[in-house]
Amino acid sequence: MAKPKTILIISGILVLSGIAISFFQTESEMGRLASTQQSLTAGSSMNVSKSLDPTKSKYGVYSIQIADFKDGDSLSISIIDPNGNIITTKSIIKSPFQENFTISSTGTYELKIQNTAQTDVQVFGIIGYYPQGATLLDVFSIIILIVGLSGLAIGMMYLIKRHGNYNQDK
């Protein structure tokens, strides 16, 4: 039978490995997005841009969030492709707001945000590739975490049981 300390050490290594894989997967996904946060006075605007390539993914996404959103807050947004063509124009009256768009050509796509409200607003804008579904690496990291956490639980039970038996023998 394996020693509880060995089980705990191996399980701890598995948990740390699962966390590390998850962290690097998240960092990789975040690298596929560009974001900017800025306070916009009434009538002012901001831009968020990201170089996108349809060979990597044909699906883009943009998202807008207004901090402390109040009725009457509104933004006007436009998505502009690398050729200067407007893909979409919207009036945003809710927060958060997210919508997808098609990446048609390689180059820098721009999210233009203008404050059309009468008050200052804190805006967070994101543009980039639409996140893909769960990958094999995502599933692998979850399996490693579950196995590691299960091992920690089993190791702790063996350790407690062994310690209990040791105290009864005295």
PDB file of C-alpha atoms in Angstrom:
ATOM      1  CA  MET A   1       0.000   0.000   0.000  1.00  0.00           C
ATOM      2  CA  ALA A   2       1.283   3.468  -0.887  1.00  0.00           C
ATOM      3  CA  LYS A   3       2.348   5.770   1.878  1.00  0.00           C
ATOM      4  CA  PRO A   4       0.031   8.732   2.552  1.00  0.00           C
ATOM      5  CA  LYS A   5       2.875  11.240   2.227  1.00  0.00           C
ATOM      6  CA  THR A   6       3.749   9.892  -1.233  1.00  0.00           C
ATOM      7  CA  ILE A   7       0.108  10.122  -2.302  1.00  0.00           C
ATOM      8  CA  LEU A   8      -0.091  13.695  -0.971  1.00  0.00           C
ATOM      9  CA  ILE A   9       3.106  14.783  -2.760  1.00  0.00           C
ATOM     10  CA  ILE A  10       2.094  13.259  -6.110  1.00  0.00           C
ATOM     11  CA  SER A  11      -1.435  14.655  -5.787  1.00  0.00           C
ATOM     12  CA  GLY A  12      -0.082  18.095  -4.924  1.00  0.00           C
ATOM     13  CA  ILE A  13       2.130  18.020  -8.013  1.00  0.00           C
ATOM     14  CA  LEU A  14      -0.901  17.041 -10.144  1.00  0.00           C
ATOM     15  CA  VAL A  15      -3.006  19.880  -8.709  1.00  0.00           C
ATOM     16  CA  LEU A  16      -0.232  22.424  -9.327  1.00  0.00           C
ATOM     17  CA  SER A  17       0.244  21.089 -12.877  1.00  0.00           C
ATOM     18  CA  GLY A  18      -3.488  21.372 -13.587  1.00  0.00           C
ATOM     19  CA  ILE A  19      -3.543  24.946 -12.279  1.00  0.00           C
ATOM     20  CA  ALA A  20      -0.475  25.860 -14.382  1.00  0.00           C
ATOM     21  CA  ILE A  21      -1.985  24.381 -17.563  1.00  0.00           C
ATOM     22  CA  SER A  22      -5.253  26.245 -16.898  1.00  0.00           C
ATOM     23  CA  PHE A  23      -3.368  29.505 -16.304  1.00  0.00           C
ATOM     24  CA  PHE A  24      -1.355  29.247 -19.525  1.00  0.00           C
ATOM     25  CA  GLN A  25      -4.482  28.311 -21.492  1.00  0.00           C
ATOM     26  CA  THR A  26      -6.264  31.418 -20.135  1.00  0.00           C
ATOM     27  CA  GLU A  27      -3.269  33.627 -20.928  1.00  0.00           C
ATOM     28  CA  SER A  28      -3.233  32.262 -24.476  1.00  0.00           C
ATOM     29  CA  GLU A  29      -6.941  33.026 -24.881  1.00  0.00           C
ATOM     30  CA  MET A  30      -6.523  36.553 -23.471  1.00  0.00           C
ATOM     31  CA  GLY A  31      -3.694  37.194 -25.942  1.00  0.00           C
ATOM     32  CA  ARG A  32      -6.261  36.812 -28.697  1.00  0.00           C
ATOM     33  CA  LEU A  33      -8.124  39.906 -27.428  1.00  0.00           C
ATOM     34  CA  ALA A  34      -7.303  43.617 -27.194  1.00  0.00           C
ATOM     35  CA  SER A  35      -8.911  45.679 -24.466  1.00  0.00           C
ATOM     36  CA  THR A  36      -8.961  49.277 -23.287  1.00  0.00           C
ATOM     37  CA  GLN A  37     -10.612  50.927 -20.317  1.00  0.00           C
ATOM     38  CA  GLN A  38     -11.141  54.655 -20.340  1.00  0.00           C
ATOM     39  CA  SER A  39     -13.294  57.374 -18.838  1.00  0.00           C
ATOM     40  CA  LEU A  40     -15.226  59.127 -21.591  1.00  0.00           C
ATOM     41  CA  THR A  41     -16.627  62.606 -21.122  1.00  0.00           C
ATOM     42  CA  ALA A  42     -19.861  63.523 -22.932  1.00  0.00           C
ATOM     43  CA  GLY A  43     -19.179  63.541 -26.672  1.00  0.00           C
ATOM     44  CA  SER A  44     -15.662  62.055 -26.470  1.00  0.00           C
ATOM     45  CA  SER A  45     -14.545  58.804 -28.050  1.00  0.00           C
ATOM     46  CA  MET A  46     -11.985  56.004 -27.789  1.00  0.00           C
ATOM     47  CA  ASN A  47     -10.602  53.299 -30.067  1.00  0.00           C
ATOM     48  CA  VAL A  48      -9.648  49.667 -29.455  1.00  0.00           C
ATOM     49  CA  SER A  49      -7.825  47.878 -32.268  1.00  0.00           C
ATOM     50  CA  LYS A  50      -6.522  44.386 -32.920  1.00  0.00           C
ATOM     51  CA  SER A  51      -4.767  42.765 -35.864  1.00  0.00           C
ATOM     52  CA  LEU A  52      -6.907  39.813 -36.980  1.00  0.00           C
ATOM     53  CA  ASP A  53      -6.370  37.108 -39.583  1.00  0.00           C
ATOM     54  CA  PRO A  54      -9.218  35.028 -41.076  1.00  0.00           C
ATOM     55  CA  THR A  55      -6.884  32.024 -41.450  1.00  0.00           C
ATOM     56  CA  LYS A  56      -6.655  31.823 -37.636  1.00  0.00           C
ATOM     57  CA  SER A  57     -10.407  32.257 -37.145  1.00  0.00           C
ATOM     58  CA  LYS A  58     -13.204  33.715 -39.222  1.00  0.00           C
ATOM     59  CA  TYR A  59     -15.120  34.814 -36.130  1.00  0.00           C
ATOM     60  CA  GLY A  60     -14.444  38.046 -34.296  1.00  0.00           C
ATOM     61  CA  VAL A  61     -16.110  39.461 -31.219  1.00  0.00           C
ATOM     62  CA  TYR A  62     -16.424  42.833 -29.569  1.00  0.00           C
ATOM     63  CA  SER A  63     -17.756  43.654 -26.150  1.00  0.00           C
ATOM     64  CA  ILE A  64     -18.595  46.878 -24.339  1.00  0.00           C
ATOM     65  CA  GLN A  65     -19.101  47.327 -20.626  1.00  0.00           C
ATOM     66  CA  ILE A  66     -20.071  50.566 -18.893  1.00  0.00           C
ATOM     67  CA  ALA A  67     -19.079  50.724 -15.216  1.00  0.00           C
ATOM     68  CA  ASP A  68     -21.952  51.840 -12.943  1.00  0.00           C
ATOM     69  CA  PHE A  69     -24.393  51.803 -15.870  1.00  0.00           C
ATOM     70  CA  LYS A  70     -27.403  54.093 -15.389  1.00  0.00           C
ATOM     71  CA  ASP A  71     -30.539  54.649 -17.475  1.00  0.00           C
ATOM     72  CA  GLY A  72     -29.747  57.320 -20.013  1.00  0.00           C
ATOM     73  CA  ASP A  73     -26.157  56.164 -20.558  1.00  0.00           C
ATOM     74  CA  SER A  74     -25.589  55.465 -24.228  1.00  0.00           C
ATOM     75  CA  LEU A  75     -22.708  54.812 -26.570  1.00  0.00           C
ATOM     76  CA  SER A  76     -22.384  54.758 -30.314  1.00  0.00           C
ATOM     77  CA  ILE A  77     -20.020  52.085 -31.652  1.00  0.00           C
ATOM     78  CA  SER A  78     -18.609  51.187 -35.033  1.00  0.00           C
ATOM     79  CA  ILE A  79     -16.495  48.252 -36.175  1.00  0.00           C
ATOM     80  CA  ILE A  80     -14.129  49.175 -39.001  1.00  0.00           C
ATOM     81  CA  ASP A  81     -12.258  46.585 -41.089  1.00  0.00           C
ATOM     82  CA  PRO A  82      -8.655  46.975 -42.381  1.00  0.00           C
ATOM     83  CA  ASN A  83      -9.936  48.533 -45.638  1.00  0.00           C
ATOM     84  CA  GLY A  84     -11.738  51.309 -43.754  1.00  0.00           C
ATOM     85  CA  ASN A  85     -15.196  49.847 -44.349  1.00  0.00           C
ATOM     86  CA  ILE A  86     -17.723  50.030 -41.530  1.00  0.00           C
ATOM     87  CA  ILE A  87     -18.839  46.494 -40.676  1.00  0.00           C
ATOM     88  CA  THR A  88     -21.472  47.519 -38.158  1.00  0.00           C
ATOM     89  CA  THR A  89     -22.735  50.584 -36.326  1.00  0.00           C
ATOM     90  CA  LYS A  90     -24.822  50.283 -33.186  1.00  0.00           C
ATOM     91  CA  SER A  91     -26.237  52.392 -30.402  1.00  0.00           C
ATOM     92  CA  ILE A  92     -25.507  50.724 -27.065  1.00  0.00           C
ATOM     93  CA  ILE A  93     -28.051  51.375 -24.301  1.00  0.00           C
ATOM     94  CA  LYS A  94     -27.339  48.354 -22.085  1.00  0.00           C
ATOM     95  CA  SER A  95     -24.288  47.005 -20.323  1.00  0.00           C
ATOM     96  CA  PRO A  96     -22.628  44.644 -20.882  1.00  0.00           C
ATOM     97  CA  PHE A  97     -23.056  44.306 -24.636  1.00  0.00           C
ATOM     98  CA  GLN A  98     -21.390  41.703 -26.871  1.00  0.00           C
ATOM     99  CA  GLU A  99     -21.723  40.868 -30.534  1.00  0.00           C
ATOM    100  CA  ASN A 100     -19.870  38.779 -33.096  1.00  0.00           C
ATOM    101  CA  PHE A 101     -18.638  39.793 -36.534  1.00  0.00           C
ATOM    102  CA  THR A 102     -16.985  38.043 -39.476  1.00  0.00           C
ATOM    103  CA  ILE A 103     -13.264  38.537 -40.096  1.00  0.00           C
ATOM    104  CA  SER A 104     -13.084  38.920 -43.870  1.00  0.00           C
ATOM    105  CA  SER A 105      -9.512  40.106 -44.482  1.00  0.00           C
ATOM    106  CA  THR A 106      -6.176  40.243 -42.681  1.00  0.00           C
ATOM    107  CA  GLY A 107      -5.333  43.482 -40.915  1.00  0.00           C
ATOM    108  CA  THR A 108      -6.252  45.768 -38.053  1.00  0.00           C
ATOM    109  CA  TYR A 109      -9.898  45.881 -37.024  1.00  0.00           C
ATOM    110  CA  GLU A 110     -10.992  48.853 -34.969  1.00  0.00           C
ATOM    111  CA  LEU A 111     -13.729  49.285 -32.391  1.00  0.00           C
ATOM    112  CA  LYS A 112     -14.683  52.991 -32.163  1.00  0.00           C
ATOM    113  CA  ILE A 113     -16.706  53.947 -29.104  1.00  0.00           C
ATOM    114  CA  GLN A 114     -18.312  57.372 -28.671  1.00  0.00           C
ATOM    115  CA  ASN A 115     -20.092  58.591 -25.541  1.00  0.00           C
ATOM    116  CA  THR A 116     -23.464  59.934 -26.679  1.00  0.00           C
ATOM    117  CA  ALA A 117     -24.752  60.398 -23.107  1.00  0.00           C
ATOM    118  CA  GLN A 118     -24.845  63.697 -21.236  1.00  0.00           C
ATOM    119  CA  THR A 119     -22.641  62.372 -18.419  1.00  0.00           C
ATOM    120  CA  ASP A 120     -19.147  60.922 -18.090  1.00  0.00           C
ATOM    121  CA  VAL A 121     -18.934  57.143 -18.279  1.00  0.00           C
ATOM    122  CA  GLN A 122     -16.228  54.591 -17.559  1.00  0.00           C
ATOM    123  CA  VAL A 123     -16.042  52.255 -20.576  1.00  0.00           C
ATOM    124  CA  PHE A 124     -14.283  48.924 -21.072  1.00  0.00           C
ATOM    125  CA  GLY A 125     -14.015  47.805 -24.709  1.00  0.00           C
ATOM    126  CA  ILE A 126     -12.743  44.503 -26.104  1.00  0.00           C
ATOM    127  CA  ILE A 127     -12.155  43.304 -29.671  1.00  0.00           C
ATOM    128  CA  GLY A 128     -10.522  40.129 -30.933  1.00  0.00           C
ATOM    129  CA  TYR A 129     -11.071  36.540 -31.942  1.00  0.00           C
ATOM    130  CA  TYR A 130     -14.215  34.838 -30.695  1.00  0.00           C
ATOM    131  CA  PRO A 131     -13.153  32.247 -28.091  1.00  0.00           C
ATOM    132  CA  GLN A 132     -13.353  28.709 -29.434  1.00  0.00           C
ATOM    133  CA  GLY A 133     -15.008  25.870 -27.542  1.00  0.00           C
ATOM    134  CA  ALA A 134     -13.240  23.669 -25.034  1.00  0.00           C
ATOM    135  CA  THR A 135      -9.974  22.263 -26.342  1.00  0.00           C
ATOM    136  CA  LEU A 136      -8.250  18.993 -25.518  1.00  0.00           C
ATOM    137  CA  LEU A 137      -5.875  20.957 -23.274  1.00  0.00           C
ATOM    138  CA  ASP A 138      -8.847  22.381 -21.297  1.00  0.00           C
ATOM    139  CA  VAL A 139     -10.256  18.897 -20.720  1.00  0.00           C
ATOM    140  CA  PHE A 140      -6.798  17.553 -19.835  1.00  0.00           C
ATOM    141  CA  SER A 141      -6.213  20.268 -17.220  1.00  0.00           C
ATOM    142  CA  ILE A 142      -9.606  19.565 -15.601  1.00  0.00           C
ATOM    143  CA  ILE A 143      -8.879  15.824 -15.476  1.00  0.00           C
ATOM    144  CA  ILE A 144      -5.466  16.469 -13.889  1.00  0.00           C
ATOM    145  CA  LEU A 145      -7.073  18.773 -11.296  1.00  0.00           C
ATOM    146  CA  ILE A 146      -9.786  16.232 -10.426  1.00  0.00           C
ATOM    147  CA  VAL A 147      -7.298  13.366 -10.126  1.00  0.00           C
ATOM    148  CA  GLY A 148      -4.959  15.528  -8.038  1.00  0.00           C
ATOM    149  CA  LEU A 149      -7.712  16.751  -5.708  1.00  0.00           C
ATOM    150  CA  SER A 150      -9.056  13.205  -5.327  1.00  0.00           C
ATOM    151  CA  GLY A 151      -5.555  12.009  -4.475  1.00  0.00           C
ATOM    152  CA  LEU A 152      -5.207  14.756  -1.880  1.00  0.00           C
ATOM    153  CA  ALA A 153      -8.489  13.696  -0.270  1.00  0.00           C
ATOM    154  CA  ILE A 154      -7.492  10.008  -0.245  1.00  0.00           C
ATOM    155  CA  GLY A 155      -4.020  10.804   1.075  1.00  0.00           C
ATOM    156  CA  MET A 156      -5.471  12.938   3.872  1.00  0.00           C
ATOM    157  CA  MET A 157      -7.900  10.149   4.837  1.00  0.00           C
ATOM    158  CA  TYR A 158      -5.048   7.607   4.996  1.00  0.00           C
ATOM    159  CA  LEU A 159      -2.921  10.045   6.994  1.00  0.00           C
ATOM    160  CA  ILE A 160      -5.732  10.729   9.481  1.00  0.00           C
ATOM    161  CA  LYS A 161      -6.585   7.020   9.759  1.00  0.00           C
ATOM    162  CA  ARG A 162      -2.942   6.081  10.285  1.00  0.00           C
ATOM    163  CA  HIS A 163      -2.487   8.866  12.851  1.00  0.00           C
ATOM    164  CA  GLY A 164      -5.684   7.726  14.656  1.00  0.00           C
ATOM    165  CA  ASN A 165      -4.441   4.108  14.751  1.00  0.00           C
ATOM    166  CA  TYR A 166      -1.054   5.299  16.036  1.00  0.00           C
ATOM    167  CA  ASN A 167      -2.691   7.172  18.938  1.00  0.00           C
ATOM    168  CA  GLN A 168      -4.905   4.152  19.846  1.00  0.00           C
ATOM    169  CA  ASP A 169      -1.871   1.843  20.027  1.00  0.00           C
ATOM    170  CA  LYS A 170      -0.345   3.944  22.820  1.00  0.00           C
TER     171      LYS A 170
END
